[in-house]
Amino acid sequence: MAEWRSEGKADIVPGVLFIDEVHMLDIECFSFLNRALEHELAPIMILATNRGITTIRGTNFKSPHGIPMDLLDRLLIVPTQPYSDKEVREILKIRCEEEDVRITEKAKDLLTKIARDTSLRYAIHMIAVAHLVCIKRKGTEVDVQDLKKVSGLFLDVKRSSEFLHDELMFSDAPTNSGEPSTATIFMPPH
């Protein structure tokens, strides 16, 4: 390759390195990336995170996005904005079309609200399962009742966290004496 390159018969084109959840990398990974960026064949690097000021893994230091300042100084930061309800509805509509799922307008409205209140990912996962519920009831279009049933069967992150905290993990309810009790661990039945 080096010979072909020197003769002008070949070019080496650097690629694109996309790292999602970059705040999960530790300090050694960031050191490697910093060195790799100085190489003549360094890729275009795109880093994605949803963290603000957070601890750099492997250290006790906090920095924006959990990225060391020396690497952060080399980056162009592109801010993003949340989707509007209209954009979320369009994304969900396209996803329904891709999955060949027919859905009523009221169900689209509810699905958009669910996406806004929980997450777009959760709402997208509901489409296929609601379609199966619709088929089981011998329906032709996913309706509000199908989404409500699915929502009752599968928890989003917030409801799951609340359930774990309230029902399975700890109880901080005060005792009769008015003093807080010690945390009690509840185990689910086998």
PDB file of C-alpha atoms in Angstrom:
ATOM      1  CA  MET A   1       0.000   0.000   0.000  1.00  0.00           C
ATOM      2  CA  ALA A   2       2.772   2.418   0.900  1.00  0.00           C
ATOM      3  CA  GLU A   3       4.448   1.770  -2.477  1.00  0.00           C
ATOM      4  CA  TRP A   4       1.217   2.295  -4.456  1.00  0.00           C
ATOM      5  CA  ARG A   5       0.559   5.447  -2.474  1.00  0.00           C
ATOM      6  CA  SER A   6       4.022   6.849  -3.227  1.00  0.00           C
ATOM      7  CA  GLU A   7       3.564   6.029  -6.948  1.00  0.00           C
ATOM      8  CA  GLY A   8       0.172   7.792  -6.949  1.00  0.00           C
ATOM      9  CA  LYS A   9      -1.744   4.582  -7.754  1.00  0.00           C
ATOM     10  CA  ALA A  10      -3.706   4.597  -4.497  1.00  0.00           C
ATOM     11  CA  ASP A  11      -5.043   6.959  -1.906  1.00  0.00           C
ATOM     12  CA  ILE A  12      -5.809   6.135   1.684  1.00  0.00           C
ATOM     13  CA  VAL A  13      -9.010   7.771   2.815  1.00  0.00           C
ATOM     14  CA  PRO A  14      -9.539   7.990   6.562  1.00  0.00           C
ATOM     15  CA  GLY A  15     -12.918   6.803   7.794  1.00  0.00           C
ATOM     16  CA  VAL A  16     -15.369   8.020  10.380  1.00  0.00           C
ATOM     17  CA  LEU A  17     -15.291   6.813  13.974  1.00  0.00           C
ATOM     18  CA  PHE A  18     -18.640   7.282  15.738  1.00  0.00           C
ATOM     19  CA  ILE A  19     -18.691   6.702  19.498  1.00  0.00           C
ATOM     20  CA  ASP A  20     -22.079   6.905  21.204  1.00  0.00           C
ATOM     21  CA  GLU A  21     -22.293   7.275  24.998  1.00  0.00           C
ATOM     22  CA  VAL A  22     -18.726   8.606  25.001  1.00  0.00           C
ATOM     23  CA  HIS A  23     -19.018   9.491  28.710  1.00  0.00           C
ATOM     24  CA  MET A  24     -18.714   5.727  29.392  1.00  0.00           C
ATOM     25  CA  LEU A  25     -15.091   5.646  28.188  1.00  0.00           C
ATOM     26  CA  ASP A  26     -12.371   5.749  30.821  1.00  0.00           C
ATOM     27  CA  ILE A  27      -9.268   7.920  30.985  1.00  0.00           C
ATOM     28  CA  GLU A  28      -7.104   5.322  29.180  1.00  0.00           C
ATOM     29  CA  CYS A  29      -9.506   5.248  26.223  1.00  0.00           C
ATOM     30  CA  PHE A  30      -9.433   9.038  26.015  1.00  0.00           C
ATOM     31  CA  SER A  31      -5.617   8.971  26.080  1.00  0.00           C
ATOM     32  CA  PHE A  32      -5.637   6.512  23.161  1.00  0.00           C
ATOM     33  CA  LEU A  33      -8.096   8.646  21.181  1.00  0.00           C
ATOM     34  CA  ASN A  34      -6.023  11.761  21.806  1.00  0.00           C
ATOM     35  CA  ARG A  35      -2.908  10.032  20.399  1.00  0.00           C
ATOM     36  CA  ALA A  36      -4.862   8.556  17.473  1.00  0.00           C
ATOM     37  CA  LEU A  37      -6.072  12.022  16.436  1.00  0.00           C
ATOM     38  CA  GLU A  38      -2.469  13.109  15.887  1.00  0.00           C
ATOM     39  CA  HIS A  39      -1.814  10.369  13.313  1.00  0.00           C
ATOM     40  CA  GLU A  40      -1.834  11.416   9.650  1.00  0.00           C
ATOM     41  CA  LEU A  41      -4.584   8.868   8.901  1.00  0.00           C
ATOM     42  CA  ALA A  42      -6.757   9.909  11.827  1.00  0.00           C
ATOM     43  CA  PRO A  43     -10.452   9.305  11.206  1.00  0.00           C
ATOM     44  CA  ILE A  44     -13.127  11.923  11.508  1.00  0.00           C
ATOM     45  CA  MET A  45     -14.349  11.336  15.038  1.00  0.00           C
ATOM     46  CA  ILE A  46     -17.944  11.940  16.112  1.00  0.00           C
ATOM     47  CA  LEU A  47     -18.694  11.636  19.804  1.00  0.00           C
ATOM     48  CA  ALA A  48     -22.212  11.572  21.237  1.00  0.00           C
ATOM     49  CA  THR A  49     -23.362  11.945  24.826  1.00  0.00           C
ATOM     50  CA  ASN A  50     -26.291  13.300  26.783  1.00  0.00           C
ATOM     51  CA  ARG A  51     -24.358  14.152  29.939  1.00  0.00           C
ATOM     52  CA  GLY A  52     -23.559  17.583  31.353  1.00  0.00           C
ATOM     53  CA  ILE A  53     -20.833  17.974  33.957  1.00  0.00           C
ATOM     54  CA  THR A  54     -19.886  14.458  35.033  1.00  0.00           C
ATOM     55  CA  THR A  55     -16.962  12.465  36.375  1.00  0.00           C
ATOM     56  CA  ILE A  56     -14.350  11.242  33.927  1.00  0.00           C
ATOM     57  CA  ARG A  57     -14.323   7.474  34.414  1.00  0.00           C
ATOM     58  CA  GLY A  58     -11.178   6.218  36.092  1.00  0.00           C
ATOM     59  CA  THR A  59     -10.579   9.569  37.833  1.00  0.00           C
ATOM     60  CA  ASN A  60     -12.090  11.762  40.522  1.00  0.00           C
ATOM     61  CA  PHE A  61     -12.286  14.753  38.158  1.00  0.00           C
ATOM     62  CA  LYS A  62     -15.455  16.194  36.698  1.00  0.00           C
ATOM     63  CA  SER A  63     -15.630  17.825  33.289  1.00  0.00           C
ATOM     64  CA  PRO A  64     -18.211  18.731  30.650  1.00  0.00           C
ATOM     65  CA  HIS A  65     -19.675  15.588  29.070  1.00  0.00           C
ATOM     66  CA  GLY A  66     -17.237  13.414  31.053  1.00  0.00           C
ATOM     67  CA  ILE A  67     -14.529  14.130  28.453  1.00  0.00           C
ATOM     68  CA  PRO A  68     -11.052  15.293  29.557  1.00  0.00           C
ATOM     69  CA  MET A  69     -10.448  18.994  28.847  1.00  0.00           C
ATOM     70  CA  ASP A  70      -7.428  18.376  26.572  1.00  0.00           C
ATOM     71  CA  LEU A  71      -9.609  16.280  24.237  1.00  0.00           C
ATOM     72  CA  LEU A  72     -12.632  18.541  24.656  1.00  0.00           C
ATOM     73  CA  ASP A  73     -10.563  21.511  23.436  1.00  0.00           C
ATOM     74  CA  ARG A  74     -10.025  19.716  20.119  1.00  0.00           C
ATOM     75  CA  LEU A  75     -13.716  19.131  19.431  1.00  0.00           C
ATOM     76  CA  LEU A  76     -16.453  21.138  17.752  1.00  0.00           C
ATOM     77  CA  ILE A  77     -19.551  20.826  19.906  1.00  0.00           C
ATOM     78  CA  VAL A  78     -22.881  20.651  18.115  1.00  0.00           C
ATOM     79  CA  PRO A  79     -25.873  21.341  20.377  1.00  0.00           C
ATOM     80  CA  THR A  80     -29.060  19.419  19.745  1.00  0.00           C
ATOM     81  CA  GLN A  81     -32.671  20.266  20.546  1.00  0.00           C
ATOM     82  CA  PRO A  82     -35.477  17.920  21.554  1.00  0.00           C
ATOM     83  CA  TYR A  83     -37.943  16.955  18.839  1.00  0.00           C
ATOM     84  CA  SER A  84     -41.232  18.857  18.693  1.00  0.00           C
ATOM     85  CA  ASP A  85     -44.483  16.916  19.064  1.00  0.00           C
ATOM     86  CA  LYS A  86     -45.037  17.280  15.308  1.00  0.00           C
ATOM     87  CA  GLU A  87     -41.595  15.791  14.575  1.00  0.00           C
ATOM     88  CA  VAL A  88     -42.125  12.939  17.047  1.00  0.00           C
ATOM     89  CA  ARG A  89     -45.498  12.160  15.470  1.00  0.00           C
ATOM     90  CA  GLU A  90     -43.892  12.063  12.003  1.00  0.00           C
ATOM     91  CA  ILE A  91     -41.103   9.750  13.219  1.00  0.00           C
ATOM     92  CA  LEU A  92     -43.674   7.406  14.771  1.00  0.00           C
ATOM     93  CA  LYS A  93     -45.788   7.508  11.599  1.00  0.00           C
ATOM     94  CA  ILE A  94     -42.763   6.534   9.483  1.00  0.00           C
ATOM     95  CA  ARG A  95     -41.865   3.759  11.922  1.00  0.00           C
ATOM     96  CA  CYS A  96     -45.424   2.384  11.726  1.00  0.00           C
ATOM     97  CA  GLU A  97     -45.199   2.405   7.922  1.00  0.00           C
ATOM     98  CA  GLU A  98     -41.828   0.614   8.017  1.00  0.00           C
ATOM     99  CA  GLU A  99     -43.262  -2.066  10.301  1.00  0.00           C
ATOM    100  CA  ASP A 100     -46.456  -2.357   8.187  1.00  0.00           C
ATOM    101  CA  VAL A 101     -48.592  -1.403  11.184  1.00  0.00           C
ATOM    102  CA  ARG A 102     -51.890   0.389  10.586  1.00  0.00           C
ATOM    103  CA  ILE A 103     -52.719   2.728  13.463  1.00  0.00           C
ATOM    104  CA  THR A 104     -55.674   5.024  14.213  1.00  0.00           C
ATOM    105  CA  GLU A 105     -55.261   8.797  14.556  1.00  0.00           C
ATOM    106  CA  LYS A 106     -56.199   8.665  18.251  1.00  0.00           C
ATOM    107  CA  ALA A 107     -53.579   5.964  18.797  1.00  0.00           C
ATOM    108  CA  LYS A 108     -50.992   8.137  17.024  1.00  0.00           C
ATOM    109  CA  ASP A 109     -51.914  10.991  19.359  1.00  0.00           C
ATOM    110  CA  LEU A 110     -51.502   8.736  22.404  1.00  0.00           C
ATOM    111  CA  LEU A 111     -48.231   7.278  21.100  1.00  0.00           C
ATOM    112  CA  THR A 112     -46.886  10.818  20.584  1.00  0.00           C
ATOM    113  CA  LYS A 113     -47.860  11.712  24.157  1.00  0.00           C
ATOM    114  CA  ILE A 114     -46.198   8.540  25.455  1.00  0.00           C
ATOM    115  CA  ALA A 115     -43.007   9.411  23.541  1.00  0.00           C
ATOM    116  CA  ARG A 116     -43.021  12.922  24.997  1.00  0.00           C
ATOM    117  CA  ASP A 117     -43.655  11.702  28.573  1.00  0.00           C
ATOM    118  CA  THR A 118     -41.266   8.733  28.497  1.00  0.00           C
ATOM    119  CA  SER A 119     -38.932   8.403  25.524  1.00  0.00           C
ATOM    120  CA  LEU A 120     -39.124   8.046  21.765  1.00  0.00           C
ATOM    121  CA  ARG A 121     -37.366   4.680  22.041  1.00  0.00           C
ATOM    122  CA  TYR A 122     -40.027   3.339  24.426  1.00  0.00           C
ATOM    123  CA  ALA A 123     -42.830   4.534  22.125  1.00  0.00           C
ATOM    124  CA  ILE A 124     -41.164   2.931  19.093  1.00  0.00           C
ATOM    125  CA  HIS A 125     -40.877  -0.395  20.958  1.00  0.00           C
ATOM    126  CA  MET A 126     -44.593  -0.222  21.754  1.00  0.00           C
ATOM    127  CA  ILE A 127     -45.580  -0.249  18.067  1.00  0.00           C
ATOM    128  CA  ALA A 128     -44.722  -3.883  17.321  1.00  0.00           C
ATOM    129  CA  VAL A 129     -46.119  -5.181  20.604  1.00  0.00           C
ATOM    130  CA  ALA A 130     -49.350  -3.165  20.214  1.00  0.00           C
ATOM    131  CA  HIS A 131     -49.657  -4.625  16.714  1.00  0.00           C
ATOM    132  CA  LEU A 132     -49.489  -8.135  18.192  1.00  0.00           C
ATOM    133  CA  VAL A 133     -52.152  -7.203  20.757  1.00  0.00           C
ATOM    134  CA  CYS A 134     -54.296  -5.831  17.914  1.00  0.00           C
ATOM    135  CA  ILE A 135     -53.918  -9.068  15.939  1.00  0.00           C
ATOM    136  CA  LYS A 136     -54.851 -11.122  19.006  1.00  0.00           C
ATOM    137  CA  ARG A 137     -58.110  -9.177  19.419  1.00  0.00           C
ATOM    138  CA  LYS A 138     -58.652  -9.685  15.658  1.00  0.00           C
ATOM    139  CA  GLY A 139     -58.394  -5.951  14.917  1.00  0.00           C
ATOM    140  CA  THR A 140     -57.065  -4.352  11.738  1.00  0.00           C
ATOM    141  CA  GLU A 141     -55.654  -1.125  13.191  1.00  0.00           C
ATOM    142  CA  VAL A 142     -53.737  -0.492  16.411  1.00  0.00           C
ATOM    143  CA  ASP A 143     -56.040   1.536  18.645  1.00  0.00           C
ATOM    144  CA  VAL A 144     -55.784   3.317  21.996  1.00  0.00           C
ATOM    145  CA  GLN A 145     -56.880   0.182  23.867  1.00  0.00           C
ATOM    146  CA  ASP A 146     -53.942  -1.770  22.392  1.00  0.00           C
ATOM    147  CA  LEU A 147     -51.431   0.881  23.478  1.00  0.00           C
ATOM    148  CA  LYS A 148     -52.946   1.024  26.962  1.00  0.00           C
ATOM    149  CA  LYS A 149     -52.657  -2.749  27.302  1.00  0.00           C
ATOM    150  CA  VAL A 150     -49.013  -2.678  26.188  1.00  0.00           C
ATOM    151  CA  SER A 151     -48.269   0.214  28.532  1.00  0.00           C
ATOM    152  CA  GLY A 152     -49.658  -1.881  31.378  1.00  0.00           C
ATOM    153  CA  LEU A 153     -47.505  -4.858  30.431  1.00  0.00           C
ATOM    154  CA  PHE A 154     -44.189  -3.087  29.833  1.00  0.00           C
ATOM    155  CA  LEU A 155     -42.757  -0.341  32.009  1.00  0.00           C
ATOM    156  CA  ASP A 156     -40.782   2.667  30.863  1.00  0.00           C
ATOM    157  CA  VAL A 157     -37.599   3.637  32.731  1.00  0.00           C
ATOM    158  CA  LYS A 158     -39.312   6.034  35.140  1.00  0.00           C
ATOM    159  CA  ARG A 159     -42.087   3.623  36.158  1.00  0.00           C
ATOM    160  CA  SER A 160     -39.598   0.764  36.416  1.00  0.00           C
ATOM    161  CA  SER A 161     -37.339   2.804  38.729  1.00  0.00           C
ATOM    162  CA  GLU A 162     -40.316   3.806  40.882  1.00  0.00           C
ATOM    163  CA  PHE A 163     -41.481   0.191  41.063  1.00  0.00           C
ATOM    164  CA  LEU A 164     -38.050  -1.052  42.084  1.00  0.00           C
ATOM    165  CA  HIS A 165     -37.680   1.649  44.696  1.00  0.00           C
ATOM    166  CA  ASP A 166     -41.192   1.447  46.133  1.00  0.00           C
ATOM    167  CA  GLU A 167     -41.990  -2.243  45.861  1.00  0.00           C
ATOM    168  CA  LEU A 168     -38.833  -4.300  45.727  1.00  0.00           C
ATOM    169  CA  MET A 169     -35.854  -2.494  47.188  1.00  0.00           C
ATOM    170  CA  PHE A 170     -36.338  -0.114  50.089  1.00  0.00           C
ATOM    171  CA  SER A 171     -39.023   1.209  52.351  1.00  0.00           C
ATOM    172  CA  ASP A 172     -38.327   4.443  54.215  1.00  0.00           C
ATOM    173  CA  ALA A 173     -41.751   4.691  55.818  1.00  0.00           C
ATOM    174  CA  PRO A 174     -41.718   6.106  59.355  1.00  0.00           C
ATOM    175  CA  THR A 175     -42.420   3.779  62.256  1.00  0.00           C
ATOM    176  CA  ASN A 176     -45.207   4.319  64.797  1.00  0.00           C
ATOM    177  CA  SER A 177     -42.778   6.199  67.027  1.00  0.00           C
ATOM    178  CA  GLY A 178     -42.399   8.890  64.374  1.00  0.00           C
ATOM    179  CA  GLU A 179     -38.740   8.048  63.743  1.00  0.00           C
ATOM    180  CA  PRO A 180     -37.673   6.767  60.344  1.00  0.00           C
ATOM    181  CA  SER A 181     -37.165   3.038  60.179  1.00  0.00           C
ATOM    182  CA  THR A 182     -34.037   1.428  58.840  1.00  0.00           C
ATOM    183  CA  ALA A 183     -34.173   0.456  55.186  1.00  0.00           C
ATOM    184  CA  THR A 184     -35.825  -2.902  54.654  1.00  0.00           C
ATOM    185  CA  ILE A 185     -34.990  -5.006  51.627  1.00  0.00           C
ATOM    186  CA  PHE A 186     -37.971  -6.763  50.091  1.00  0.00           C
ATOM    187  CA  MET A 187     -37.375  -9.795  47.943  1.00  0.00           C
ATOM    188  CA  PRO A 188     -39.826 -10.637  45.140  1.00  0.00           C
ATOM    189  CA  PRO A 189     -41.617 -13.999  45.505  1.00  0.00           C
ATOM    190  CA  HIS A 190     -40.031 -16.903  43.641  1.00  0.00           C
TER     191      HIS A 190
END
